[in-house]
Structures are given as C-alpha cells and as structure tokens.
XYZ file of C-alpha atoms in Angstrom:
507
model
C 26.236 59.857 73.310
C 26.977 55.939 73.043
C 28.536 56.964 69.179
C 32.153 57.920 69.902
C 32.944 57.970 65.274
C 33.305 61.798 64.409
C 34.499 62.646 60.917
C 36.705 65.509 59.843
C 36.242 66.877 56.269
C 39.528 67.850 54.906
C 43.389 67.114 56.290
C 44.664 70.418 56.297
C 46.974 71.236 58.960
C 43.660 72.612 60.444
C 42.251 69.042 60.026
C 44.849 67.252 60.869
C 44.872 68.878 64.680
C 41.401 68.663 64.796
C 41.869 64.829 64.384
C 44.715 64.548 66.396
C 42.503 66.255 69.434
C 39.339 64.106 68.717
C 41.585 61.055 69.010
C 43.050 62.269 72.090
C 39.291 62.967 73.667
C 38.783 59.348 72.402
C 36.746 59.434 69.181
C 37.154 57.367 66.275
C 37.938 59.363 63.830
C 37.559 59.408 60.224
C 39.658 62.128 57.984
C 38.090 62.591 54.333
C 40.133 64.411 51.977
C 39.864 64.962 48.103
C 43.382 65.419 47.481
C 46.136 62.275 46.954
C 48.007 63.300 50.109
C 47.808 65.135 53.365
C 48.421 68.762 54.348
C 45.812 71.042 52.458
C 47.470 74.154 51.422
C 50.476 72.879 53.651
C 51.276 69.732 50.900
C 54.052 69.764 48.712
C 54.041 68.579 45.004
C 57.534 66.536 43.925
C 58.307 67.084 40.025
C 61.553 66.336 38.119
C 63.205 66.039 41.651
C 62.185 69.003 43.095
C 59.937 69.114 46.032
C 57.804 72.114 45.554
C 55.976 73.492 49.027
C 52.616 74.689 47.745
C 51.379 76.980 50.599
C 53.260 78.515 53.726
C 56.553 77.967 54.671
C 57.497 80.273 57.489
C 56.536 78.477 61.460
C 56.222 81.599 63.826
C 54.718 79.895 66.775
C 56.265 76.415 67.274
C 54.451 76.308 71.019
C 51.318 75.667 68.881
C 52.043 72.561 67.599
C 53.801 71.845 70.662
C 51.164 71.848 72.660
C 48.874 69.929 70.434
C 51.498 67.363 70.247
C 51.739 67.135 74.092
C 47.732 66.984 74.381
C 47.936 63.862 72.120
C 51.338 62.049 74.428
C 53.836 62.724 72.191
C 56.782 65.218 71.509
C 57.267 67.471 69.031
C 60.593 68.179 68.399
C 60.872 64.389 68.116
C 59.079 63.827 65.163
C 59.391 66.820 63.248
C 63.003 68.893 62.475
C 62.189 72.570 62.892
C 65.157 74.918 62.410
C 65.078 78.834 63.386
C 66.168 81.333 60.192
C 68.312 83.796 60.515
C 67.265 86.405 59.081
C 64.178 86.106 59.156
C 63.395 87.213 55.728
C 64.865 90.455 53.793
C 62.809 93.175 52.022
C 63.982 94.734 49.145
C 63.190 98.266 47.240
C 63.139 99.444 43.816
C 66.060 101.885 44.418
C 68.295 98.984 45.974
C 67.289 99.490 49.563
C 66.994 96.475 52.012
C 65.691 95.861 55.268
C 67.265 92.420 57.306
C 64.559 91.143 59.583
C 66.017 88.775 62.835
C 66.151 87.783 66.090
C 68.743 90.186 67.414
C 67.091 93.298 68.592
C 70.437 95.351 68.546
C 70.944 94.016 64.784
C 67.092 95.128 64.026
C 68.035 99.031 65.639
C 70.966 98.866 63.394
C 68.715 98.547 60.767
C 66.182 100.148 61.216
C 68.630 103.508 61.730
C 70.063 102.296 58.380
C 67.004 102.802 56.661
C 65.608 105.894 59.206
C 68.017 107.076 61.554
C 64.881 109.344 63.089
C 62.930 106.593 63.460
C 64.775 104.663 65.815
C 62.648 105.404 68.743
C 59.622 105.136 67.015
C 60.503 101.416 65.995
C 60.722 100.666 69.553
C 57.753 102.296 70.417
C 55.974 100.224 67.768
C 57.577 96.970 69.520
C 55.815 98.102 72.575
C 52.601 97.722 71.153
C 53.298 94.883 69.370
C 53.855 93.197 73.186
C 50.292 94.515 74.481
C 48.452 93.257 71.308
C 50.168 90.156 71.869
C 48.887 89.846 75.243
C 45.386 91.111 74.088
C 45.230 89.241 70.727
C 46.826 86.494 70.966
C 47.392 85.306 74.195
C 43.945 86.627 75.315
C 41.587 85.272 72.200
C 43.186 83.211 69.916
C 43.073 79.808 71.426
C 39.715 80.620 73.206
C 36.057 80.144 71.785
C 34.550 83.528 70.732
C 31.250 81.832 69.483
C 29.138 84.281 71.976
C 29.143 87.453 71.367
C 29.731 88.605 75.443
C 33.221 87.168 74.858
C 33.868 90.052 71.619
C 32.053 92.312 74.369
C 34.457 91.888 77.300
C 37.345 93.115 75.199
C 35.976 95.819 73.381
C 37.317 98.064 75.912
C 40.932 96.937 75.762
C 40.560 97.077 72.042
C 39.127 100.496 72.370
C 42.172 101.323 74.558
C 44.731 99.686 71.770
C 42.998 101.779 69.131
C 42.000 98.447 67.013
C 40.043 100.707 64.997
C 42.834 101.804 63.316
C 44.514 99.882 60.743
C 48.034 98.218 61.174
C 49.411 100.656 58.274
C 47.593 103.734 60.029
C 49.800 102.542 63.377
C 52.561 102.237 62.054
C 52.445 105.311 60.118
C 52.004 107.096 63.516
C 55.238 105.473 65.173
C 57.654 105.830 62.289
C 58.164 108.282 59.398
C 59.603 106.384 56.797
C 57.586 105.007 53.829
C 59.709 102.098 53.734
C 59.561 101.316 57.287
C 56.067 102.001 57.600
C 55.565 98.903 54.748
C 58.181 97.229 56.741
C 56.017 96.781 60.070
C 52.077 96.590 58.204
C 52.481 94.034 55.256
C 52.641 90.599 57.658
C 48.427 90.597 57.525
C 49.126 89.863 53.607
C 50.680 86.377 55.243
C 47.194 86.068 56.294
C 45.115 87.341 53.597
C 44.475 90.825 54.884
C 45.036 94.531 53.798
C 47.017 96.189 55.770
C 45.282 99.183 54.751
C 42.357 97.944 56.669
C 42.827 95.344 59.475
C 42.772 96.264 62.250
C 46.220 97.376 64.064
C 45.803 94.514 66.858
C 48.148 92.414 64.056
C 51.225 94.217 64.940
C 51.719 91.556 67.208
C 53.125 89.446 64.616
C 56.007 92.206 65.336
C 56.273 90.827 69.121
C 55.587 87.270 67.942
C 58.814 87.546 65.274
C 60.912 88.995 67.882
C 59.770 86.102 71.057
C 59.549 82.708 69.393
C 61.507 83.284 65.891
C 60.642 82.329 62.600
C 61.321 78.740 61.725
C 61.490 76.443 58.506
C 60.318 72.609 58.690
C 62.739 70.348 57.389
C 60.861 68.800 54.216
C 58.722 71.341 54.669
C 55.704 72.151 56.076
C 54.162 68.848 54.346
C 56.798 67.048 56.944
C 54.435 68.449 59.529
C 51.738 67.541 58.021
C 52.418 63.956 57.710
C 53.710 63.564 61.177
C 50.352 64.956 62.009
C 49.120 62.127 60.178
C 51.215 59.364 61.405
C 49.975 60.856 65.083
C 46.394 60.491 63.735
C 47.010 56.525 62.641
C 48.267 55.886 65.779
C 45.202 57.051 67.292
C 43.762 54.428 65.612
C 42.144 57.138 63.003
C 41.343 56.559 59.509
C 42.654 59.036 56.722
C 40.596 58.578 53.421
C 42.464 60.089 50.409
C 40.598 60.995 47.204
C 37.541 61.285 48.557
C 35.425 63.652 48.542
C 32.514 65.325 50.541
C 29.482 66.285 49.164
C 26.867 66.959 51.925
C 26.645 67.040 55.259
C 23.919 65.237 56.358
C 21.595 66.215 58.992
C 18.290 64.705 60.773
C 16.465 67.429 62.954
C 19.159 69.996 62.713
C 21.806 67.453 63.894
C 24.353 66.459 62.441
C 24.592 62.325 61.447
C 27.424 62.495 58.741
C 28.497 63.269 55.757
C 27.018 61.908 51.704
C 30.609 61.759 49.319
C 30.206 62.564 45.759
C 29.169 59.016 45.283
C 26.556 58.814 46.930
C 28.233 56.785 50.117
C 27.057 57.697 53.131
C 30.036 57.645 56.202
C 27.750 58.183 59.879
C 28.631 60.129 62.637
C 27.273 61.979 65.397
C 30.288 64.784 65.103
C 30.831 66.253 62.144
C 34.154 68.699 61.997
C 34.420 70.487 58.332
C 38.147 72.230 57.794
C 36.791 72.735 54.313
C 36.629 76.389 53.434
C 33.462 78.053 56.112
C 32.216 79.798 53.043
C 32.271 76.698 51.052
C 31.082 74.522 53.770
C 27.870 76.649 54.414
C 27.131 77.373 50.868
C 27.687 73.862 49.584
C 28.081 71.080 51.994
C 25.090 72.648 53.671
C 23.210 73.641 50.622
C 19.912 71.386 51.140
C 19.199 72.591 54.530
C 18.127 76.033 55.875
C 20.389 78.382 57.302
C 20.068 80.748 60.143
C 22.977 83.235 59.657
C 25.159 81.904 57.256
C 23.015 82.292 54.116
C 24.186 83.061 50.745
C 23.410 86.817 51.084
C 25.300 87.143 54.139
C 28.235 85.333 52.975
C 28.376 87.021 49.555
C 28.622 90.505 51.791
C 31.842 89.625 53.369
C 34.656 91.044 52.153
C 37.521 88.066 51.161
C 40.872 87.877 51.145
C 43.027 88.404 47.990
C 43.719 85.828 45.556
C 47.724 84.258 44.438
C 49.387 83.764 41.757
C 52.493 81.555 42.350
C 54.931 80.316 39.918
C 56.568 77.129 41.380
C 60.260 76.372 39.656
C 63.342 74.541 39.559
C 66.682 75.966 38.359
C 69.768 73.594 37.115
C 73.325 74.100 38.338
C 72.707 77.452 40.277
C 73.097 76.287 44.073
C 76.232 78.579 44.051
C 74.767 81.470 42.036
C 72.903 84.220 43.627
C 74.390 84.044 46.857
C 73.209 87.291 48.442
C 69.783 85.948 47.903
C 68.373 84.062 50.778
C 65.608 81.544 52.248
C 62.846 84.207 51.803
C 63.182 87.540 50.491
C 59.823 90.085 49.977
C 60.928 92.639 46.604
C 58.322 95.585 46.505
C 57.077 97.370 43.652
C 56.857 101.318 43.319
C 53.260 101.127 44.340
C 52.311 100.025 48.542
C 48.978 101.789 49.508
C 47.959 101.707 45.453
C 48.731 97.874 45.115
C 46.895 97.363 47.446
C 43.538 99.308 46.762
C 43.884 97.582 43.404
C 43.822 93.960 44.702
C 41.201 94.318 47.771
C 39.315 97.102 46.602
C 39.028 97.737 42.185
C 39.772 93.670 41.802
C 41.866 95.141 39.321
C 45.074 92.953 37.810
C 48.197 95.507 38.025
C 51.017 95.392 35.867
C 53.293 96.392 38.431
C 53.428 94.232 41.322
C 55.135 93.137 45.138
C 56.691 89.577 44.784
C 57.706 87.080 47.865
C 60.498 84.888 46.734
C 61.119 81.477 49.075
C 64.055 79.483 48.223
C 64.407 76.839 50.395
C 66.744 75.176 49.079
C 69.555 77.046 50.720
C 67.862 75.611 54.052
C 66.936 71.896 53.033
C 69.503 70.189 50.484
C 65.961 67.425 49.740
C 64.247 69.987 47.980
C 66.245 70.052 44.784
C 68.529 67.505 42.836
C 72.289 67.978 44.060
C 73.657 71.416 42.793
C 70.145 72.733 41.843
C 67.320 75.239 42.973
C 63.901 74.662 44.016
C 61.874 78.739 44.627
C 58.706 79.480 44.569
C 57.353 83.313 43.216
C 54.025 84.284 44.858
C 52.102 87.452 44.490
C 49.060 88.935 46.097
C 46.384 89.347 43.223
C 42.808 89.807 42.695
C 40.034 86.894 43.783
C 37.675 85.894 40.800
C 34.695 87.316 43.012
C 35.022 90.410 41.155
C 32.673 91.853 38.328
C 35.236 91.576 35.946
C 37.598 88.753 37.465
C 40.848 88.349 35.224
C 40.473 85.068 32.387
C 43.426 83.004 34.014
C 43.596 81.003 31.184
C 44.539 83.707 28.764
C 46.201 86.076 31.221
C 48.550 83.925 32.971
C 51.600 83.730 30.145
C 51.202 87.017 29.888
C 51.420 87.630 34.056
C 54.039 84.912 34.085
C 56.572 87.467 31.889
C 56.025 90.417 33.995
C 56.613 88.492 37.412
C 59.998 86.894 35.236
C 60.936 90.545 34.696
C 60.652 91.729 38.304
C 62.685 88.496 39.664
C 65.417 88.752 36.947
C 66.668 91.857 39.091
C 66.927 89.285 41.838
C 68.352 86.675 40.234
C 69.407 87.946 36.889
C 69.488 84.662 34.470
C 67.305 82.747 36.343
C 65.116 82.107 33.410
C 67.847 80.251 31.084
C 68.382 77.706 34.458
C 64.887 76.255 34.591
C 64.579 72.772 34.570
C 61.124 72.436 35.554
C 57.545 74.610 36.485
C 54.383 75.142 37.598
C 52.084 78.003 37.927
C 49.070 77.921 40.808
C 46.277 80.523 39.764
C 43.229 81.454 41.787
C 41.081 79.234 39.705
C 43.944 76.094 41.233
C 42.941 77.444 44.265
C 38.986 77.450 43.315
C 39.157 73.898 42.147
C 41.724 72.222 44.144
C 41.183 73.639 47.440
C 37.063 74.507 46.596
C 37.987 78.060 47.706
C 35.482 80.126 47.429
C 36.340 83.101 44.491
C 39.795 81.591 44.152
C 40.828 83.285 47.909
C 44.201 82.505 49.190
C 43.487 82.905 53.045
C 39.251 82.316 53.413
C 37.389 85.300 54.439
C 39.812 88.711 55.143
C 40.087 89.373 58.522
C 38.878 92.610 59.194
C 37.825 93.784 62.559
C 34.163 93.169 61.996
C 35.055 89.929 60.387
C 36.951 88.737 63.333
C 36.205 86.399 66.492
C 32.363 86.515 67.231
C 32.007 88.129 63.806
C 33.642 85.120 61.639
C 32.316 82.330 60.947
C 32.142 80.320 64.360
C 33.725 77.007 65.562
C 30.438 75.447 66.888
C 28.037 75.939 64.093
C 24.754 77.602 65.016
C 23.325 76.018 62.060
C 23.046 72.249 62.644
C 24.164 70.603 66.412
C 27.667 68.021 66.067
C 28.814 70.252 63.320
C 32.060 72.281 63.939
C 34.560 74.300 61.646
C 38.228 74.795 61.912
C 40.642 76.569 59.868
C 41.604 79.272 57.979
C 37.818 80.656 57.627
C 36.971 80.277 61.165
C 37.954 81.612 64.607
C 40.906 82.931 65.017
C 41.813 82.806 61.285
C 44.479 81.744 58.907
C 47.998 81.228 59.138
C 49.793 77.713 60.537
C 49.089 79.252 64.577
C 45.423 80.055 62.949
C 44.312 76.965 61.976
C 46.155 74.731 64.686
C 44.773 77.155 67.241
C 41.130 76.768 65.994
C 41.530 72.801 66.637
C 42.376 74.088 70.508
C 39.306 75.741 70.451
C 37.603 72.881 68.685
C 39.022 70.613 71.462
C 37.722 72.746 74.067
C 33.899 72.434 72.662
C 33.752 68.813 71.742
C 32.920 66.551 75.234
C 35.370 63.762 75.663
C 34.653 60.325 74.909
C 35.911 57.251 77.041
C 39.420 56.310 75.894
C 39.356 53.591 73.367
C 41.242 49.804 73.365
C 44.367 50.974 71.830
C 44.681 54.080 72.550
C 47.221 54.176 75.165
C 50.088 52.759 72.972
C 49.981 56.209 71.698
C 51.827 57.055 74.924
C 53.867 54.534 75.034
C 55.697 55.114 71.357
C-alpha cells in the first residue's frame, strides 16, 4: 500500500500501544477517542483535589511496557515512576483472619503456615504449577497471534497435560485444604473479569507472575502511564483526537477505508485498529455490513464478565488514621463459591458481598490534599445482560449503605471524614466506556472463550481491520491489553519510516 494513515478507535492503554507500535512501523496515525482525556479504563478523574484512578491500579508485568517502550526508541523507567509494593496486597476474613501477600517467599511460607500449618507443602506445590502455566500461558501464547485455530491445536496437549480443564478454584482446592487459602490462590481471574469457579486453572500463573516480577504502583497512577503513552504517540508525529467519537467503520469490498464519527465526518484509512469493546465493535461499529462469525447471535451466546460497582471517595484529616490499613487490601464476605454463582451465574444482586479497597494515597502523597485520603471501594456485581438486571438508578443508595457497612469494619468512621464522592455503576461503564451489558473486563475468559476462541486480533470480517484490548486475544488486564498491541504489531506490515520520525530516538 502507498497509504501509510491507520486510525486507532479508542486510547485505552490497549490503544495507546497499538499507536505507539503503528508509529514505530511508520504509519501515521490517528487516535479517536470519546472521552476528554487519555487512558480508557486506565484515566483518572481529579475532584475537590483528589485524583481518583478509575480502573486498575496494580502493574504485575512491567517487562510489557518495557518492551513496547524499547520497540518505539525510548526507555521506560525514564518516563514513567513505577514503584514495587510491599505487600502486595492483604486479604482479610470475617472472623479477623489475614493473609499478607509479597515478594519474600520465606515471609509467604510463614504465612501461609499461619493460616494452614498442613498446607505448607501444598502451597509450594501450587507455586510449581503456577511456574509451568507461566511458561505455557504466558510466555508461550500471550504475546503471540492465536487467530488460526492450528495454533489453539498445538497446545492442546500441554494444556491437556496441565489439566486446563479444571478450574483455578478446583486446583487449588486439590493442593491446599484450607477454605481460606484455597480463595487465597483462585480469586486473581476476578482482576480480569473471570470466575474462578470456572476459568480454566492455566491462571494460576498470576501466582508465579506475583512472585517473579512483583506487583507495582505508577506514580500518578496508571493515567501517568497512559499519558506518557501519549506523549510517545505525539512524538511519533501521531494525532490524538479527544471527544470524538466513532460511529462506523467504513468498508468498500470487505476492506476496510476508515471510520464515519457521529457527525457524519468521514477520517480515511487503509488500517483500521478498534480498542473499542470487540463485542461493541462488531455489533455496532460494524452494524451495516454482514458478518461472518461475529453476528449478534453468536455474540449474545458468550458468556461476559461481571459487572462493578465502585464508590470513588475522599476522606479529610485521616492520613494518620487507620494505619494498619494499606495500599490495597481485598475484605471477603461469608459467602466465596455462593458470591460467586450469584454474580456470573443467577445475575442476582447479593446483599452480602467481597469488597477490594485501594488507597493509594499511602503510596503517592498527589492523590489527595495534604493530610487527606483518596480510596476507592470496588465490588464484583452483576452485568445488566441479565433478565432481570438490577435498576441502578434506584438501587445504588441503597447498595452504597451496605458496601459503607462492610468498610466501616475497616476503617471504622470513615463515613463522617468524606469530603468528596463518586459512585461508577455498570450503566457508567455501559455509557462511558460503550461496554457491552455494563461488563467490567469484555467477554469472561473461559477456556472456550480464550485465544482462537475470542474474538481475534486480525478481523475475519473486513481486511485492514484489527482489535486490541481487553475483548480480544490474550484478554484483559494492563499485560492483556499491551500484549494484544504486540500481537497487533506482529500482523500489521511495516511502512517506510516517515520525515520525523527519527527524533523519536534521539529525545
């Protein structure tokens, strides 16, 4: 092609390094996005002084966005601050118990034997398998395209070996005895939109992942990575286009030519990359063409991932209370395996519930106004794809008191301190993010919804049209959608390197 322009539909982080590697192949790139600022899911939202980070918050794979950086000429560690947590995170119990996840593996057998003594050797039976999924799942498919199906064939054996039929909680179940420790090692698919009842066991090497490259907070958080992203994409000589928004993609003999905005303005292209939602870019952006595989019928079979409910707020004068409470802290409810069936199987709104607390502030001093808190309260809930999907509007006050009930035993008072608030539903996420039913995470990522089986980075439904993020090979999660970009980069042909673009090198 003489065309080098390709557009990108959406700056998500999954965006973002799609951008970043079309500008390093040596297309022009054009980023639309319908929000005021960059980073998807990843932005942050500044009220009353507090900086509020709207999505995730934890980095487990820093090598990711090292390597993307690298691909593009630049460093890193240079441009963003990343700082390892220690712990990791803590999990808490109804009947006071806690669990300290960190980097220190005689610290984590300590702890473990706290909690189990009989299940010490278990636990490090468990972290052997969390290596050889590593190898298998990660190393071995994540950054690689698995858009024909020989490539899910080849490792079928290997999975057949690692007995990825089974389910993470069924594994660990089988390697330790404990109820507590069996939550302990299965809920990290939740971080991804899964039930841990039912993906497949090839996750528990986020276990192995934890324990080799740490767990690491952004400084400014994870929208500071997102706008470095950005900055990397502008010296590319790229184009981001804020508060716009895509309405069709537009294609001429089942190619792809560019994209119609909700105008009516037509931006031309030859390469089309959508890091909108897959389900909402086949059912919408593609909804005047004919589709192959990705119909309505066949995406209204998958099974998606649950929806959130998070309740964004600011305290006043409490950066010295609470100080046994840390950057990220998990507090269960009485109910694991039940929860669960209620949120991914009835679509049924419990009144008891399992809560993930992040309070940065005791990390990043900019989040809050000197002497104050910035947290944010997130819980896995039902997506509004059910039958009888919960009314938001009139549920949410009512929600809002039984979450403020469960984190008073965290941070008993908390209430009386805030300064400031929001609340995120899954109908935010439905109309902000145009997530389809509300999800949190895109399609769930079950076994049979997983590499050749998801939604594909090279669509089969139009030529020049590709898809990256969370609902696309190898899934969601920060190494998810920066990993799909690798895979994008790996499909796209390069272009001949633009005037300009070597000054990228050179800053």
């Amino acid at each position: 092609m003489s065309d080098d322009r390709a557009i990108v539909i959406g700056a998500g982080l999954g965006g973002l390094a799609a951008a970043m590697r079309l500008g390093a192949k040596g297309y022009a790139v054009t980023v639309l996005d319908k929000l005021d600022r960059t980073g998807g899911r990843g932005s942050a939202i500044t009220q009353d002084g507090h900086r509020f980070d709207l999505g995730p918050t934890i980095v487990t794979v820093p090598q990711v966005f090292e390597d993307l950086w690298a691909d593009c000429g630049r460093d890193f560690r240079k441009d963003v601050d990343l700082r390892p947590l220690e712990p990791f995170y803590e999990i808490r119990w109804p009947d006071g118990a806690k669990f300290r996840a960190g980097s220190d593996p005689a610290q984590m057998l300590e702890e473990v034997a706290r909690l189990s003594p009989r299940d010490v050797k278990g636990f490090q039976r468990f972290l052997k398998d969390a290596q050889a999924r590593y190898v298998v799942g990660f190393e071995g498919m994540v950054a690689k395209p698995m858009h024909r199906l020989i490539d899910t064939i080849k490792v079928l054996p290997t999975f057949a070996r690692l007995r990825a039929d089974r389910s993470i909680y069924a594994h660990a179940s089988g390697r330790v005895k404990d109820e507590k420790l069996r939550m302990a090692l299965s809920f990290h698919p939740l971080f991804i939109g899964g039930n841990p009842m039912h993906v497949t066991s090839i996750y528990a090497l986020v276990a192995h992942l934890e324990t080799r490259f740490g767990v690491h907070y952004a400084m400014g958080g994870v929208q500071a990575i997102a706008d470095a992203m950005a900055d990397v994409v502008r010296a590319q000589g790229g184009e981001i286009r804020h508060n716009t928004v895509a309405d069709e993609i537009i294609l001429t003999d089942g190619a792809a030519q560019g994209v119609r905005l909700d105008d009516g303005t037509e931006v031309k292209a030859p390469v089309v990359v959508s890091n909108a939602d897959a389900g909402y870019t086949y059912d919408h952006l593609l909804r005047n063409h004919p589709r192959r595989r990705w119909t309505d019928k066949k995406l209204s079979r998958k099974r998606w991932s649950m929806g959130l409910y998070v309740w964004y707020f600011g305290t006043k004068g409490t950066a010295d209370k609470w100080a046994d409470v840390g950057h990220h802290t998990i507090l269960n409810g009485p109910r694991y395996k039940g929860l669960l069936k209620d949120i991914f199987i009835k679509g049924k709104l419990s009144d008891d519930m399992s809560l993930y607390v992040h309070r940065p502030s005791v990390t990043d001093p900019t989040v809050a106004p000197a002497g104050d808190d910035t947290f944010y309260v997130l819980s896995p809930v039902p997506h509004l794809g059910w039958k009888n999907a919960v009314d938001w509007a009139a549920e949410e006050p009512v929600y809002r008191a039984k979450v403020a009930a469960e984190v008073e035993k965290l941070i008993p008072g908390f209430q009386k301190h805030i300064s400031t608030e929001l609340v995120f539903t899954p109908e935010t996420f439905r109309d902000r993010y145009l997530s389809p039913h509300g999800c949190g995470f895109s399609i769930e990522p079950r076994i049979l919804q997983s590499a050749w089986f998801r939604p594909h980075n090279v669509s089969e439904e139009a030529r020049g049209l590709y898809l990256v993020g969370a609902g696309t090979h190898p899934g969601a999660g920060l190494p998810g959608v920066v990993s799909s970009a690798e895979v994008l980069g790996k499909l796209v042909p390069d272009r001949p390197r633009r005037a300009g673009y070597e000054r990228l090198a050179a800053e």
